[in-house]
Coordinates of C-alpha atoms in Angstrom, one line a residue:
X286 CA 32.0 -14.7 -13.9
X287 CA 31.0 -14.0 -17.5
X288 CA 31.7 -10.5 -18.9
X289 CA 29.9 -8.5 -21.6
X290 CA 32.9 -9.5 -23.9
X291 CA 32.1 -13.2 -23.3
X292 CA 28.5 -12.6 -24.2
X293 CA 29.5 -10.7 -27.4
X294 CA 31.8 -13.6 -28.5
X295 CA 29.2 -16.2 -27.8
X296 CA 26.6 -14.2 -29.8
X297 CA 29.0 -13.4 -32.6
X298 CA 28.6 -9.6 -32.2
X299 CA 30.7 -6.6 -31.0
X300 CA 30.8 -5.6 -27.4
X301 CA 28.8 -2.5 -28.1
X302 CA 26.1 -4.4 -30.0
X303 CA 25.8 -6.8 -27.1
X304 CA 25.6 -3.9 -24.6
X305 CA 22.9 -2.1 -26.6
X306 CA 20.9 -5.3 -27.1
X307 CA 20.9 -5.9 -23.3
X308 CA 20.3 -2.3 -22.3
X309 CA 17.9 -1.3 -25.0
X310 CA 19.7 2.0 -25.4
X311 CA 19.8 1.8 -29.2
X312 CA 17.6 -0.2 -31.7
X313 CA 18.9 -3.6 -32.4
X314 CA 17.4 -6.1 -34.8
X315 CA 15.2 -8.7 -33.2
X316 CA 17.3 -11.6 -34.5
X317 CA 20.5 -10.1 -33.0
X318 CA 18.8 -9.3 -29.7
X319 CA 17.6 -12.9 -29.4
X320 CA 21.1 -14.2 -30.0
X321 CA 22.5 -11.8 -27.3
X322 CA 19.9 -12.7 -24.8
X323 CA 20.4 -16.4 -25.4
X324 CA 24.1 -16.0 -25.0
X325 CA 23.7 -14.0 -21.7
X326 CA 21.4 -16.7 -20.4
X327 CA 23.7 -19.6 -21.4
X328 CA 26.6 -17.9 -19.7
X329 CA 24.6 -16.8 -16.6
X330 CA 25.7 -13.2 -17.3
X331 CA 24.8 -10.5 -14.7
X332 CA 25.6 -6.9 -15.5
X333 CA 28.1 -5.3 -13.2
X334 CA 26.1 -2.7 -11.2
X335 CA 29.1 -0.4 -10.5
X336 CA 30.1 -0.3 -14.2
X337 CA 26.6 0.2 -15.3
X338 CA 26.1 3.1 -12.9
X339 CA 29.3 4.7 -14.2
X340 CA 28.3 4.3 -17.8
X341 CA 24.6 5.3 -17.6
X342 CA 24.4 7.3 -14.4
X343 CA 21.7 4.8 -13.2
X344 CA 21.9 2.2 -10.5
X345 CA 18.7 0.3 -11.5
X346 CA 17.8 0.4 -7.8
X347 CA 14.8 2.1 -6.2
X348 CA 14.8 3.2 -2.6
X349 CA 11.8 2.2 -0.5
X350 CA 11.5 4.0 2.9
X351 CA 9.1 2.2 5.2
X352 CA 8.8 1.6 8.9
X353 CA 7.2 -1.1 11.0
X354 CA 5.5 0.7 13.9
X355 CA 4.6 -1.2 17.0
X356 CA 1.0 0.1 16.9
X357 CA 0.4 -1.1 13.3
X358 CA -0.1 -4.6 12.1
X359 CA 3.1 -5.8 10.3
X360 CA 1.4 -8.3 8.0
X361 CA -0.7 -5.5 6.5
X362 CA 2.4 -3.4 6.0
X363 CA 4.1 -6.2 4.1
X364 CA 1.4 -6.2 1.5
X365 CA 2.4 -2.7 0.5
X366 CA 6.1 -3.5 0.4
X367 CA 5.5 -6.5 -1.8
X368 CA 3.5 -4.4 -4.2
X369 CA 6.5 -2.2 -4.6
X370 CA 9.3 -4.8 -4.7
X371 CA 7.5 -7.2 -7.1
X372 CA 6.7 -4.4 -9.6
X373 CA 10.2 -3.0 -9.4
X374 CA 11.6 -6.5 -10.1
X375 CA 9.3 -6.9 -13.1
X376 CA 10.6 -3.6 -14.5
X377 CA 14.2 -4.6 -14.0
X378 CA 15.0 -2.7 -10.8
X379 CA 16.2 -3.9 -7.4
X380 CA 14.8 -2.4 -4.2
X381 CA 16.7 -1.0 -1.3
X382 CA 14.5 -1.2 1.7
X383 CA 15.3 1.4 4.4
X384 CA 13.5 1.1 7.7
X385 CA 15.6 3.5 9.8
X386 CA 13.6 5.4 12.4
X387 CA 15.1 8.7 11.4
X388 CA 13.5 8.9 8.0
X389 CA 14.9 12.3 7.1
X390 CA 18.5 11.3 7.7
X391 CA 18.0 8.0 5.8
X392 CA 16.4 9.8 2.9
X393 CA 19.3 12.3 2.7
X394 CA 21.8 9.5 2.8
X395 CA 20.4 7.4 -0.1
X396 CA 19.6 10.4 -2.3
X397 CA 22.8 12.4 -1.7
X398 CA 25.0 9.3 -2.3
X399 CA 23.1 8.5 -5.5
X400 CA 22.5 5.0 -4.2
X401 CA 19.1 4.9 -6.0
X402 CA 17.5 6.2 -9.1
X403 CA 14.2 7.1 -7.4
X404 CA 12.4 6.8 -4.1
X405 CA 9.1 5.4 -2.9
X406 CA 7.9 6.6 0.5
X407 CA 5.4 4.8 2.8
X408 CA 4.0 5.5 6.2
X409 CA 3.1 9.0 5.0
X410 CA 2.2 11.5 7.8
X411 CA 0.0 14.4 7.3
X412 CA 2.9 16.7 8.0
X413 CA 5.8 14.5 6.9
X414 CA 9.3 15.8 7.6
X415 CA 10.7 13.7 4.8
X416 CA 8.8 15.5 2.0
X417 CA 10.9 18.7 1.7
X418 CA 14.0 16.5 1.4
X419 CA 12.5 14.4 -1.3
X420 CA 11.3 17.4 -3.2
X421 CA 14.8 18.8 -3.2
X422 CA 16.5 15.5 -4.1
X423 CA 17.9 15.0 -7.7
X424 CA 15.9 11.7 -8.0
X425 CA 12.1 11.6 -8.5
X426 CA 9.9 10.4 -5.7
X427 CA 6.5 8.8 -5.3
X428 CA 4.3 8.4 -2.2
X429 CA 1.9 5.6 -1.2
X430 CA -0.3 7.6 1.1
X431 CA -1.8 11.1 1.1
X432 CA 0.1 13.9 2.9
X433 CA -1.3 17.3 3.7
X434 CA 0.7 18.9 0.9
X435 CA 1.0 16.9 -2.3
X436 CA 3.0 19.5 -4.3
X437 CA 6.1 18.4 -6.2
X438 CA 5.5 14.6 -5.8
X439 CA 3.4 11.8 -7.3
X440 CA 0.9 10.5 -4.8
X441 CA -1.2 7.3 -4.8
X442 CA -3.7 6.2 -2.2
X443 CA -7.1 4.6 -1.6
X444 CA -10.0 7.0 -1.4
X445 CA -10.5 6.5 2.4
X446 CA -13.2 9.1 2.6
X447 CA -15.3 7.3 0.0
X448 CA -14.5 4.0 1.7
X449 CA -16.1 5.2 4.9
X450 CA -19.2 6.4 3.1
X451 CA -19.5 3.1 1.2
X452 CA -19.4 1.1 4.5
X453 CA -22.1 3.2 6.2
X454 CA -24.3 3.4 3.0
X455 CA -24.2 -0.4 2.6
X456 CA -25.4 -1.2 6.1
X457 CA -27.9 1.6 6.1
X458 CA -29.5 0.3 2.9
X459 CA -29.9 -3.1 4.7
X460 CA -31.8 -1.3 7.6
X461 CA -29.0 -1.0 10.2
X462 CA -29.4 2.1 12.4
X463 CA -26.7 1.6 15.1
X464 CA -23.1 0.7 14.1
X465 CA -19.6 0.5 15.6
X466 CA -16.5 1.7 13.8
X467 CA -13.1 0.5 15.1
X468 CA -10.2 2.4 13.7
X469 CA -6.4 2.1 14.1
X470 CA -4.9 3.0 17.5
X471 CA -5.0 6.6 18.5
X472 CA -1.2 6.8 18.4
X473 CA -1.4 6.4 14.6
X474 CA -3.5 9.5 14.5
X475 CA -1.2 11.4 16.8
X476 CA 1.8 10.9 14.5
X477 CA -0.2 12.0 11.5
X478 CA -1.8 8.9 10.0
X479 CA -4.4 10.8 8.0
X480 CA -6.0 7.7 6.5
X481 CA -7.5 6.9 9.9
X482 CA -9.4 10.2 10.4
X483 CA -10.2 10.4 6.7
X484 CA -12.3 7.2 6.8
X485 CA -13.5 7.9 10.3
X486 CA -14.7 11.5 9.7
X487 CA -16.3 10.6 6.4
X488 CA -18.2 7.7 8.0
X489 CA -19.3 9.8 10.9
X490 CA -20.6 12.5 8.6
X491 CA -22.5 10.1 6.4
X492 CA -24.0 8.4 9.4
X493 CA -25.2 11.8 10.7
X494 CA -26.7 12.6 7.3
X495 CA -28.6 9.3 7.3
X496 CA -29.7 9.3 10.9
X497 CA -27.5 6.4 11.9
X498 CA -25.9 6.1 15.3
X499 CA -22.2 5.4 14.8
X500 CA -19.9 4.7 17.8
X501 CA -16.5 5.5 16.4
X502 CA -13.6 4.2 18.6
X503 CA -9.9 3.8 18.3
X504 CA -8.7 0.2 18.4
X505 CA -5.6 -1.8 19.5
X506 CA -2.9 -3.5 17.5
X507 CA -1.9 -6.5 19.6
X508 CA -3.5 -9.3 21.6
X509 CA -4.8 -9.6 24.3
X510 CA -5.7 -5.9 24.1
X511 CA -7.6 -6.5 20.8
X512 CA -9.8 -9.2 22.3
X513 CA -10.6 -7.1 25.4
X514 CA -11.5 -4.2 23.2
X515 CA -13.9 -6.2 21.0
X516 CA -15.6 -7.8 24.0
X517 CA -15.9 -4.5 25.8
X518 CA -17.5 -2.8 22.8
X519 CA -20.0 -5.6 22.2
X520 CA -20.9 -5.4 25.8
X521 CA -21.2 -1.6 25.8
X522 CA -23.3 -1.3 22.7
X523 CA -25.6 -4.4 22.7
X524 CA -28.1 -2.6 20.3
X525 CA -25.4 -2.2 17.6
X526 CA -26.1 -4.5 14.7
X527 CA -23.2 -3.7 12.4
X528 CA -19.4 -3.5 12.8
X529 CA -17.1 -1.5 10.6
X530 CA -13.4 -2.3 10.9
X531 CA -10.5 -0.1 9.7
X532 CA -7.9 -2.0 11.7
X533 CA -6.4 -5.3 10.4
X534 CA -5.4 -6.6 13.8
X535 CA -9.0 -6.3 15.0
X536 CA -10.3 -8.0 11.8
X537 CA -7.9 -10.9 12.3
X538 CA -9.1 -11.3 16.0
X539 CA -12.8 -11.0 15.4
X540 CA -13.6 -14.6 14.4
X541 CA -12.4 -16.0 17.7
X542 CA -14.3 -13.4 19.7
X543 CA -17.6 -14.0 17.9
X544 CA -17.2 -17.7 18.2
X545 CA -16.5 -17.5 22.0
X546 CA -19.6 -15.2 22.4
X547 CA -21.8 -17.5 20.3
X548 CA -22.5 -14.7 17.8
X549 CA -23.4 -15.5 14.2
X550 CA -22.3 -13.3 11.3
X551 CA -24.4 -11.9 9.7
X552 CA -27.5 -13.1 11.6
X553 CA -26.5 -11.5 14.9
X554 CA -23.9 -9.0 13.6
X555 CA -23.1 -7.6 10.1
X556 CA -19.4 -7.0 9.5
X557 CA -17.4 -5.0 6.9
X558 CA -13.6 -4.7 7.0
X559 CA -11.1 -2.7 5.2
X560 CA -8.1 -4.8 4.1
X561 CA -6.8 -6.6 1.0
X562 CA -8.0 -9.9 -0.5
X563 CA -4.5 -11.4 0.2
X564 CA -4.8 -10.4 3.8
X565 CA -8.3 -12.0 4.0
X566 CA -7.0 -15.2 2.6
X567 CA -4.0 -15.3 4.9
X568 CA -6.1 -15.0 8.0
X569 CA -9.1 -16.9 6.6
X570 CA -11.4 -13.9 7.2
X571 CA -15.0 -14.6 6.2
X572 CA -16.1 -10.9 6.1
X573 CA -17.1 -8.6 3.3
X574 CA -14.4 -5.9 2.9
X575 CA -13.3 -2.8 1.2
X576 CA -10.3 -3.8 -0.9
X577 CA -7.4 -1.7 0.3
X578 CA -5.3 -2.7 -2.9
X579 CA -1.8 -2.4 -1.4
X580 CA -0.3 -4.3 -4.3
X581 CA -2.0 -2.1 -6.9
X582 CA -1.0 1.1 -5.1
X583 CA 2.7 0.0 -4.8
X584 CA 2.7 -1.0 -8.5
X585 CA 1.2 2.4 -9.5
X586 CA 3.8 4.3 -7.6
X587 CA 6.7 2.2 -9.0
X588 CA 5.5 2.5 -12.6
X589 CA 5.1 6.2 -12.4
X590 CA 8.5 6.5 -10.7
X591 CA 10.3 4.4 -13.3
X592 CA 8.6 6.5 -16.1
X593 CA 10.2 9.6 -14.6
X594 CA 13.6 7.8 -14.0
X595 CA 13.8 6.6 -17.6
X596 CA 12.3 9.6 -19.6
X597 CA 13.3 13.2 -19.4
X598 CA 10.0 14.0 -21.0
X599 CA 8.1 12.2 -18.2
X600 CA 10.3 14.1 -15.7
X601 CA 8.8 17.4 -17.0
X602 CA 5.1 16.2 -16.8
X603 CA 2.8 17.6 -14.1
X604 CA 2.7 15.6 -10.8
X605 CA -0.3 13.4 -10.2
X606 CA -2.5 12.6 -7.2
X607 CA -4.4 9.4 -7.9
X608 CA -7.0 7.6 -5.7
X609 CA -8.2 4.1 -6.1
X610 CA -12.0 4.0 -5.7
X611 CA -13.1 1.6 -2.9
X612 CA -14.5 -1.7 -4.0
X613 CA -16.8 -3.6 -1.6
X614 CA -16.1 -7.3 -2.0
X615 CA -19.0 -9.3 -0.7
X616 CA -18.4 -12.4 1.5
X617 CA -22.1 -12.4 2.6
X618 CA -21.2 -11.1 6.1
X619 CA -23.9 -8.5 5.9
X620 CA -27.7 -8.8 6.1
X621 CA -30.7 -6.9 7.4
X622 CA -30.6 -6.7 11.2
X623 CA -32.3 -9.6 13.0
X624 CA -32.4 -11.8 9.9
X625 CA -32.0 -15.5 10.3
X626 CA -30.8 -18.1 7.8
X627 CA -32.2 -21.6 7.3

C-alpha cells in the first residue's frame, strides 16, 4: 500500500508539500498540486484514516442516524439516505449509517467516541429524545425533519403545511368539492411524526375555508392492507372526485386498484401524491405530485454540516431552519370533475 512518502517521491516534492496538496490545509501552486494528485492516482494512494484523525482531529466521517420503521415505506426512506450519502461522498466524507433502535444510546456512542465529525438525524419526532444529546455533543448536527424545538441545531424540511394547502387549492380551482386525503399510518403520528399532521391539519383548514368536504384518514403501509383501505374508501365516499395521497405505499398501490375497479384517472378520479420524482419513476406512477425533494434536503443538511465542521467561523453562525417550498409536478392526473377525454 502506497504511503504519503511514496506519493512525495513520485511527485518530486517533500512529504509536507504532498500532504498539504492533498489536504488543502495550506496554499500550494496549481502545478505542484496537479503533480501530487497525479502521483496519488498513479499509486492508488488512500490516506490512512487513523493517522489523519490524529493529525487533524477529523475523521472525514459523518454519522447518519436513521431507522426503518415497519409502518413506513422503506423505499421512500432510502431516498433521504441517498441524498445524505451521495453529497457526503462528493464533499470527501464517508458516512456511518446507524440504525440502532435506541437512538439516544447510539448517538452518545458515536459522538462521545469521536467516531464522526458531525451528525445528521432523520426520523425526527416532534419531541425527539436524541436532540438534547446532539445539542450537548462536541460535533455539530443537522436535522432532516422539523422537531417541536429547533433551538441549537440546523433544520431542513419540506413545507408540509403549504404542501397540504397547494393540494387542496389545485383541486378546488378545478371544481372539486369532495376529496379524500390518505396520510401515513396513525402509528407514525403517535410516535411524533409531525409531518403527517402538519400536512393533514393544513389541508383540512384550507378545505374548511373553501367549503370543500375533505375526508382525512390514516393509511396503511403494507399490502394487502393498503389495497383493502383504498377499496373501502372508494366504496365509502362514492361522491369524492379527488384523492390526495401523503403515503408512498398507498401511491404505489393505487394503479392496480383503479385498474381493477375500472376507474380512469383523471376522468373518474383526480389524484395528487406527495413523493419524489425518483420514487415516481421507480414505481411508474402516472400521478401529479408534490415533490418531496429527499435528495435536496439531504444535500442541504450535509453541506451545512460540513461548513460547520470545516470552519470555526461557520460554527459560530446562527442556526438555520430552512423549508423547501412545495412544487406541484403535473402528470395530467387532475381535471375538472366529470370531465371526459377523447
